[in-house]
PDB file of C-alpha atoms in Angstrom:
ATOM      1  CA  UNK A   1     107.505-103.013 -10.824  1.00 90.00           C
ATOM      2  CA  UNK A   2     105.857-103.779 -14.127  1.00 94.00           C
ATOM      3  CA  UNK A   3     105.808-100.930 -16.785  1.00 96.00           C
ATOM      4  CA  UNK A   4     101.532-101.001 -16.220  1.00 96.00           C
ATOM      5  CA  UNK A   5     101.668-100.268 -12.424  1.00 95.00           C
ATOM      6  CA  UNK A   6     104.479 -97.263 -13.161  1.00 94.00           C
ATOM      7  CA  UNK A   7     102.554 -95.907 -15.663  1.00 95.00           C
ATOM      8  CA  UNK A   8      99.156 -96.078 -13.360  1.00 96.00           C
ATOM      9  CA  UNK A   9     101.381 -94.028 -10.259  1.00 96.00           C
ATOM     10  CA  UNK A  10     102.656 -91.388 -12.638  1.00 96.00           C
ATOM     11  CA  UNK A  11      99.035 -90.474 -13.312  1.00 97.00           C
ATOM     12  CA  UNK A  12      98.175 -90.239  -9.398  1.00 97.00           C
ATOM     13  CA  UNK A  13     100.950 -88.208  -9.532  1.00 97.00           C
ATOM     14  CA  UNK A  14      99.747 -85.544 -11.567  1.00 97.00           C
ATOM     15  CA  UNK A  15      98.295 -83.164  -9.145  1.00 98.00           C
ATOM     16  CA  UNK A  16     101.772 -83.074  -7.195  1.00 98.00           C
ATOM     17  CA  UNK A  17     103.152 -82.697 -10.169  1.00 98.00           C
ATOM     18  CA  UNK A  18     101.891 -79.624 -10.896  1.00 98.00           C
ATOM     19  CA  UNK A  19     102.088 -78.295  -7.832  1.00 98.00           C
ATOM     20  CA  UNK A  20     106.130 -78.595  -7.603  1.00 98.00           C
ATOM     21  CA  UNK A  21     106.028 -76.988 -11.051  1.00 97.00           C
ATOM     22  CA  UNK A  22     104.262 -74.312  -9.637  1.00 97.00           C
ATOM     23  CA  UNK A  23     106.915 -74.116  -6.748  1.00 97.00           C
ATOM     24  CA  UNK A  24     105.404 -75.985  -4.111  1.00 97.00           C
ATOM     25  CA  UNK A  25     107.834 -78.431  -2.236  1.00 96.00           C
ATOM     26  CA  UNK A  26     106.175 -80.106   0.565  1.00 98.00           C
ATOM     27  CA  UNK A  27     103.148 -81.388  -0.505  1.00 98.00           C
ATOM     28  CA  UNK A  28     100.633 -83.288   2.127  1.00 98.00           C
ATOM     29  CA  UNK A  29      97.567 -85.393   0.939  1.00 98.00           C
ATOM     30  CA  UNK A  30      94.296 -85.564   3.856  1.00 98.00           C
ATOM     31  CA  UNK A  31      91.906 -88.278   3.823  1.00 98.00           C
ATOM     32  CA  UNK A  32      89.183 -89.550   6.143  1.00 98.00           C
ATOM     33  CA  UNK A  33      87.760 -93.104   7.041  1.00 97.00           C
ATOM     34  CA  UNK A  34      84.572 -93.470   9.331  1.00 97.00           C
ATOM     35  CA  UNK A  35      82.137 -90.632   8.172  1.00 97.00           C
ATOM     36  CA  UNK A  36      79.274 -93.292   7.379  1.00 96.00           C
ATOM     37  CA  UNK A  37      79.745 -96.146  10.483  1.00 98.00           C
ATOM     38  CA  UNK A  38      77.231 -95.882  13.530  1.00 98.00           C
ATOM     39  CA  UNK A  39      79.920 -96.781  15.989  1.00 98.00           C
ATOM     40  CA  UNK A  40      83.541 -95.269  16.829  1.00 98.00           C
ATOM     41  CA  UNK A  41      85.559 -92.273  15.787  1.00 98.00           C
ATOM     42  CA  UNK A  42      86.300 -90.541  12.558  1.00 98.00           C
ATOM     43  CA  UNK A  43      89.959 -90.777  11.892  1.00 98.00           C
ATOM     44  CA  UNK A  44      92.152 -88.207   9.113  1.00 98.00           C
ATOM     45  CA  UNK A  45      95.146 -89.311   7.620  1.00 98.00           C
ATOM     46  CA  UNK A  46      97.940 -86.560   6.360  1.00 98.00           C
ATOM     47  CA  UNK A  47     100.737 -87.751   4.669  1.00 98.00           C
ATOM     48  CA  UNK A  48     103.492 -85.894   3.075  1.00 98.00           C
ATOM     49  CA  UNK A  49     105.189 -88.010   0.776  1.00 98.00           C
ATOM     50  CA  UNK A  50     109.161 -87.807  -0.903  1.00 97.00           C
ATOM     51  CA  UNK A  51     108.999 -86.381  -4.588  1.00 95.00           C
ATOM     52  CA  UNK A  52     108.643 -88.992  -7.184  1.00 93.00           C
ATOM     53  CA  UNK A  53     108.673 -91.748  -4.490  1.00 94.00           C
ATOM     54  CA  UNK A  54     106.714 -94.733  -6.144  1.00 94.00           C
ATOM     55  CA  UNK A  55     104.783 -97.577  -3.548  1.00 96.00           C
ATOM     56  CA  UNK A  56     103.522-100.242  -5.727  1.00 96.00           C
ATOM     57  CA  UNK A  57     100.013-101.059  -5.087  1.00 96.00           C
ATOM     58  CA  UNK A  58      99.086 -97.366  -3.349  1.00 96.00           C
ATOM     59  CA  UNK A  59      95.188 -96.889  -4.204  1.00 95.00           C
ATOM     60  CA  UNK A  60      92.281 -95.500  -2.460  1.00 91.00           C
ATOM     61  CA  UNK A  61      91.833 -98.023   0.725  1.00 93.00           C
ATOM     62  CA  UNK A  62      88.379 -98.879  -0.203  1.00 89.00           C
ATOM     63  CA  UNK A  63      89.859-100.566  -3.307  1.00 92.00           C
ATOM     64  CA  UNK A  64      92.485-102.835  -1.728  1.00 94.00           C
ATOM     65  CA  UNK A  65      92.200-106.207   0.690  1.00 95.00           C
ATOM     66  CA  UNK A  66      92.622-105.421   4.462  1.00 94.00           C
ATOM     67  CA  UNK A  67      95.803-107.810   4.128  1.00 96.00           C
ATOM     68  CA  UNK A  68      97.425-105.617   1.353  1.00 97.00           C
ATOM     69  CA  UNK A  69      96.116-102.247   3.415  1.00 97.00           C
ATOM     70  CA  UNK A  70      98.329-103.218   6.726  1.00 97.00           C
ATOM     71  CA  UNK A  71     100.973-103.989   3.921  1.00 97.00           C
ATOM     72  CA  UNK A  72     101.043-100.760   2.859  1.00 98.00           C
ATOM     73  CA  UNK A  73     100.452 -99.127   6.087  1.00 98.00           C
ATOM     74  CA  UNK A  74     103.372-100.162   6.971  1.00 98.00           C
ATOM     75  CA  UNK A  75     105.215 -99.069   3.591  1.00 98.00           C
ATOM     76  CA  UNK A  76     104.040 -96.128   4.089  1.00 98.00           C
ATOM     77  CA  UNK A  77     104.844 -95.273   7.617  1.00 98.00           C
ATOM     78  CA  UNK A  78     108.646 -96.366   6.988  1.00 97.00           C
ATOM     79  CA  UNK A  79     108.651 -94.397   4.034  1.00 97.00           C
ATOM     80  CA  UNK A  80     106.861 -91.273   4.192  1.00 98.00           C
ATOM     81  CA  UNK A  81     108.534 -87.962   5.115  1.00 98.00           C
ATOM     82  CA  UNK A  82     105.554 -87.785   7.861  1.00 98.00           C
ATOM     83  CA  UNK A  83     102.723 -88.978   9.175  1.00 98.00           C
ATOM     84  CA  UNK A  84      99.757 -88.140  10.982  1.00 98.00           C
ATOM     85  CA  UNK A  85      96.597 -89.403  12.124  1.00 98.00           C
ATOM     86  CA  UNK A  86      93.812 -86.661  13.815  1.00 98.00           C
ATOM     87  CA  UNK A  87      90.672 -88.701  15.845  1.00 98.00           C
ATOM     88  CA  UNK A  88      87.624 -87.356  16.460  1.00 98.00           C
ATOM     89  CA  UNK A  89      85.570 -89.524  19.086  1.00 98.00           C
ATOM     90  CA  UNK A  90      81.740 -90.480  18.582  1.00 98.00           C
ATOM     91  CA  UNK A  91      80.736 -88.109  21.604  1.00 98.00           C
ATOM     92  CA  UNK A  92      82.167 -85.298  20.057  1.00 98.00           C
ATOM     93  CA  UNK A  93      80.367 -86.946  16.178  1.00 98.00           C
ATOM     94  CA  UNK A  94      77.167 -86.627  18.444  1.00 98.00           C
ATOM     95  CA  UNK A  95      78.139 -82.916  19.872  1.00 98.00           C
ATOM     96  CA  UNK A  96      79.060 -81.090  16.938  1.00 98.00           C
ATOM     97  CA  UNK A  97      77.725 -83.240  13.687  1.00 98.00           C
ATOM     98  CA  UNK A  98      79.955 -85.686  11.147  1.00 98.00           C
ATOM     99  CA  UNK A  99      80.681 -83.412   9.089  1.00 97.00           C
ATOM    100  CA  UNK A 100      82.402 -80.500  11.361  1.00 98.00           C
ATOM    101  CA  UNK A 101      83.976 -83.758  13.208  1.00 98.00           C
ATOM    102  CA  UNK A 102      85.576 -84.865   9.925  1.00 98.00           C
ATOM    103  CA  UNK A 103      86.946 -81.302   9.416  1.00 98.00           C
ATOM    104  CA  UNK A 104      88.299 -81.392  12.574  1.00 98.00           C
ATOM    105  CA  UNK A 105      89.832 -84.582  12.380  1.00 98.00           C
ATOM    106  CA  UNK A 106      91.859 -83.338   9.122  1.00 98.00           C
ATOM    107  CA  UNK A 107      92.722 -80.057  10.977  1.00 98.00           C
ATOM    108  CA  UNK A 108      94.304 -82.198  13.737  1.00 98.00           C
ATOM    109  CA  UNK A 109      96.205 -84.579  11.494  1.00 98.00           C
ATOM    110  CA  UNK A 110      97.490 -81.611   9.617  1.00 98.00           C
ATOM    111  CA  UNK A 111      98.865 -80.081  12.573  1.00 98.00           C
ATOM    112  CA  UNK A 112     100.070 -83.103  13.714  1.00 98.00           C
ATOM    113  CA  UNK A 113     102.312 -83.404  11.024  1.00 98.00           C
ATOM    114  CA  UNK A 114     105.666 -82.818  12.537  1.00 98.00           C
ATOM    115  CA  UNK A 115     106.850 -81.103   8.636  1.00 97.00           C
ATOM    116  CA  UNK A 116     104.805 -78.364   7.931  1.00 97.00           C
ATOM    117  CA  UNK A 117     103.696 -78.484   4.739  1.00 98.00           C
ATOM    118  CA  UNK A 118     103.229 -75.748   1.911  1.00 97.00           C
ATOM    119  CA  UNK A 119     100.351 -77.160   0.379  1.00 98.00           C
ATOM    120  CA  UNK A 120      97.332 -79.541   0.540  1.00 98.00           C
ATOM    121  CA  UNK A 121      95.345 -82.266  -1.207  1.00 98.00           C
ATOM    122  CA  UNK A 122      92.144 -83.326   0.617  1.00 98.00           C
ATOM    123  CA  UNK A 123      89.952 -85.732  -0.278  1.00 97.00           C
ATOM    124  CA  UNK A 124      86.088 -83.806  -1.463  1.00 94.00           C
ATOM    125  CA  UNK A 125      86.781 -81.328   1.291  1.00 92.00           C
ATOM    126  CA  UNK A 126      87.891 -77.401   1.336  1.00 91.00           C
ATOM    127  CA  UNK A 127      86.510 -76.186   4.517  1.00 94.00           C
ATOM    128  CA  UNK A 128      89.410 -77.080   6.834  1.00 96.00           C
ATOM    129  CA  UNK A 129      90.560 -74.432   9.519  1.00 95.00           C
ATOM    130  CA  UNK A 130      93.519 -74.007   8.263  1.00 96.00           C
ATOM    131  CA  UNK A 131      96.098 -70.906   6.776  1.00 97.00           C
ATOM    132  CA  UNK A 132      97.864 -73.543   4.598  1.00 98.00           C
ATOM    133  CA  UNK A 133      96.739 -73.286   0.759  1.00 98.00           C
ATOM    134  CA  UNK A 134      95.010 -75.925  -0.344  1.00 98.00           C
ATOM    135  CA  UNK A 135      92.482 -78.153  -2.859  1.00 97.00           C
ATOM    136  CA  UNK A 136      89.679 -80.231  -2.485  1.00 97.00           C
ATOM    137  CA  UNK A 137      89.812 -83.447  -4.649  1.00 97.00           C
ATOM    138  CA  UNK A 138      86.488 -85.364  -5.483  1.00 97.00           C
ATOM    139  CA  UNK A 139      87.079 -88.723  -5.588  1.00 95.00           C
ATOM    140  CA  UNK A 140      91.365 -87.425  -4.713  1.00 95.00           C
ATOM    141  CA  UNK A 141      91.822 -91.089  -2.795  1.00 95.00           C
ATOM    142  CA  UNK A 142      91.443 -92.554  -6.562  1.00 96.00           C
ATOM    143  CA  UNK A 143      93.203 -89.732  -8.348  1.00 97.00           C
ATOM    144  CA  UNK A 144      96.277 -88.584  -6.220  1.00 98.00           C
ATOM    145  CA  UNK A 145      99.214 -90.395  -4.887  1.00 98.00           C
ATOM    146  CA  UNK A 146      98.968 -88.941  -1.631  1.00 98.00           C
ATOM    147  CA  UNK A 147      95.924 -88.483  -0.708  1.00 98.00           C
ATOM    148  CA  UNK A 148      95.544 -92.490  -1.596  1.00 98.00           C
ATOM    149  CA  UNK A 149      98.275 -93.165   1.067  1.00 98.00           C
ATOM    150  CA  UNK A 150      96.426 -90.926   3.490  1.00 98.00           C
ATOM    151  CA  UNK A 151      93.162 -92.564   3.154  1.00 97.00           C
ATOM    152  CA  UNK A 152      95.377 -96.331   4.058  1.00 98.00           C
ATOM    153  CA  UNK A 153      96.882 -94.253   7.131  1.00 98.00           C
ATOM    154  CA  UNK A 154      93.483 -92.914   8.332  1.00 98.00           C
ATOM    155  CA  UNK A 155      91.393 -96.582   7.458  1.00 98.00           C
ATOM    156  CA  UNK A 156      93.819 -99.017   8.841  1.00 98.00           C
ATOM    157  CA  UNK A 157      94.419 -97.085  12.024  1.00 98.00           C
ATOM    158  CA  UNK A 158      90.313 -96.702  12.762  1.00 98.00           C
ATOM    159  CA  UNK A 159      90.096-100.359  11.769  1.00 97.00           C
ATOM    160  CA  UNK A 160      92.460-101.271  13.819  1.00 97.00           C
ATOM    161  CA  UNK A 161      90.625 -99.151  17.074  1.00 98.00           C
ATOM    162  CA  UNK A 162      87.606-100.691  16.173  1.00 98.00           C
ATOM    163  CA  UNK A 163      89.048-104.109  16.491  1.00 97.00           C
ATOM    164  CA  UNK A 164      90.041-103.549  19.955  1.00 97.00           C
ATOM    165  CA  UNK A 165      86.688-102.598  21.168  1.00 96.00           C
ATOM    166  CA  UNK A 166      85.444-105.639  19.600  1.00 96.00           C
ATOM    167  CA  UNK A 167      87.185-107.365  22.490  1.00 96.00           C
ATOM    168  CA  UNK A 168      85.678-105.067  25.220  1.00 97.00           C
ATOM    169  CA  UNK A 169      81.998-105.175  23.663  1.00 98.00           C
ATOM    170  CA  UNK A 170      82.003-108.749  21.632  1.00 98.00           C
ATOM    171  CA  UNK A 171      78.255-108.467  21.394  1.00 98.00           C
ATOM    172  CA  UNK A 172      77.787-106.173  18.790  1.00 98.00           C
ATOM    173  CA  UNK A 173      80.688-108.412  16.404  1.00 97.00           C
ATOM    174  CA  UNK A 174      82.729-105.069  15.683  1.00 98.00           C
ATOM    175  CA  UNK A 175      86.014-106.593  14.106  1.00 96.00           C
ATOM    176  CA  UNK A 176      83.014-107.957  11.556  1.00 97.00           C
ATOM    177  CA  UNK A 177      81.875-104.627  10.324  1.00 97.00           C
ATOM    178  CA  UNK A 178      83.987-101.498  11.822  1.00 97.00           C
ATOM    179  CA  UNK A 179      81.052-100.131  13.179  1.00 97.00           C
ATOM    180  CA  UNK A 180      78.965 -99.734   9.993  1.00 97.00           C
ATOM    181  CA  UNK A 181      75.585 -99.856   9.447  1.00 97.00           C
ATOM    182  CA  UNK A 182      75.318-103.607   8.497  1.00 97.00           C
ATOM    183  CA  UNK A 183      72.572-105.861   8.656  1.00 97.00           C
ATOM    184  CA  UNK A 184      74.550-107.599  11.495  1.00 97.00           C
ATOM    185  CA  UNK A 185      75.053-104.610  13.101  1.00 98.00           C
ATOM    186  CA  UNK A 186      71.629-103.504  13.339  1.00 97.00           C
ATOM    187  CA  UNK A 187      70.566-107.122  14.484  1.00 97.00           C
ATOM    188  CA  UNK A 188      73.301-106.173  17.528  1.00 97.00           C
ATOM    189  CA  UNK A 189      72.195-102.828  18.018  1.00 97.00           C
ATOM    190  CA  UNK A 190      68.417-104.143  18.589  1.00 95.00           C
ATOM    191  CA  UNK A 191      69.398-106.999  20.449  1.00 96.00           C
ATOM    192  CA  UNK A 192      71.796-105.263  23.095  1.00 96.00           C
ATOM    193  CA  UNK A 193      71.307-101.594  22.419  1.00 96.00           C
ATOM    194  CA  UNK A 194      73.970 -98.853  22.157  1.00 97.00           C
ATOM    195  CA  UNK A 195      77.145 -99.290  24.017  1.00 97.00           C
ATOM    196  CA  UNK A 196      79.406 -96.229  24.569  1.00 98.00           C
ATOM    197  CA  UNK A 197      81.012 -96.224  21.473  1.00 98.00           C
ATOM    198  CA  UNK A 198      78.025 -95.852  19.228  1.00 98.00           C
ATOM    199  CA  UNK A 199      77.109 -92.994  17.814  1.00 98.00           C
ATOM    200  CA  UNK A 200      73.483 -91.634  19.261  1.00 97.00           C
ATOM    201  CA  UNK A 201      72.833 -89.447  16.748  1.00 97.00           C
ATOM    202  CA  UNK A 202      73.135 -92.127  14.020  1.00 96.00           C
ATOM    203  CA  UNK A 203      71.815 -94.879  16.079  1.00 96.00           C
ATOM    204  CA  UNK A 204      68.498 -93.300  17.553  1.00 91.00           C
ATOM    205  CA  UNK A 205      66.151 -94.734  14.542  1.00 89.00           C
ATOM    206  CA  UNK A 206      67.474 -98.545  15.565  1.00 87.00           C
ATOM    207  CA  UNK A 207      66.577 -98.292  19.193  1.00 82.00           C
TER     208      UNK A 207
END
């Protein structure tokens, strides 16, 4: 790993950082991918990372290639101390509003976490249901080390979803924009209106 990509990881690393200093061991970072889309689920990412533990290339997902996301993904799964993923399905978006489904979605991948952890890093978020101490980050997918690798957990595993239904419902082209509010999209959406995965609630000024 060259000296410029170390030196770039030791400054995502400086949140966790000063959390062990202040005694805190097991440290997880939260992100979220799908707030914005008109179709499919919000999905959270938690990820507890081992101290010091270097991947080259870890950066907010919205900064990386798909191809060097699943690379990572992976990278991370084999060597994270855990892993979890919370869903939150677009009935549920349409029930209680994005924003409460996002927090939920964190709360479940927390507790999903099969390491409890002592502390937590979300991404632009403190109001999660939790008792676990914690700190909202803005812009914490760019800044922190794990909240990064929780933000390539949470968008690689919704893109991946939405690439599925893109086989059951191939008329709306969703392996082409994840459900987003594209130009394509809305073409889709007007053409064939909503199918069950879309989002009412977002989608009611296209149809």
């Amino acid at each position: 790993m060259k000296q410029e990509e170390i030196d770039r990881l030791e400054n995502m690393m400086k949140f966790e950082n000063e959390l062990y200093s202040a005694g805190h061991e097991i440290i997880a970072g939260v992100d979220e991918a799908g707030r914005g889309p008109l179709a499919g689920p919000v999905v959270a990412g938690a990820v507890i990372l081992k101290k010091g533990d270097m991947i080259e290339g870890l950066n907010d997902s919205k900064k990386i290639s798909p191809k060097k996301r699943d690379k990572l993904y992976e990278e991370i799964r084999e060597k994270a101390v855990a892993y979890s993923v919370g869903i939150v399905d677009n009935e549920t978006i349409d029930e209680i509003n994005i924003l409460q489904a996002t927090r939920l979605a964190m709360k479940k991948a927390i507790e999903g976490l099969n390491i409890k952890p002592d502390y937590l890093l979300i991404d632009a978020e403190k109001n999660i249901d939790t008792q676990i101490p914690l700190s909202g980050i803005i812009k914490g997918d760019s800044l922190s080390i794990s909240i990064a690798a929780a933000s390539i957990i949470a968008k690689v595993t919704r893109d991946r979803m939405i690439e599925e239904m893109d086989e059951k419902y191939p008329e709306y082209e969703f392996a082409k924009h994840k459900g987003y509010g594209t130009a394509l999209h809305i073409q889709k959406i007007k053409e064939n209106g909503i199918c069950p995965i879309h989002r009412k609630t977002f989608c009611k000024k296209f149809i």
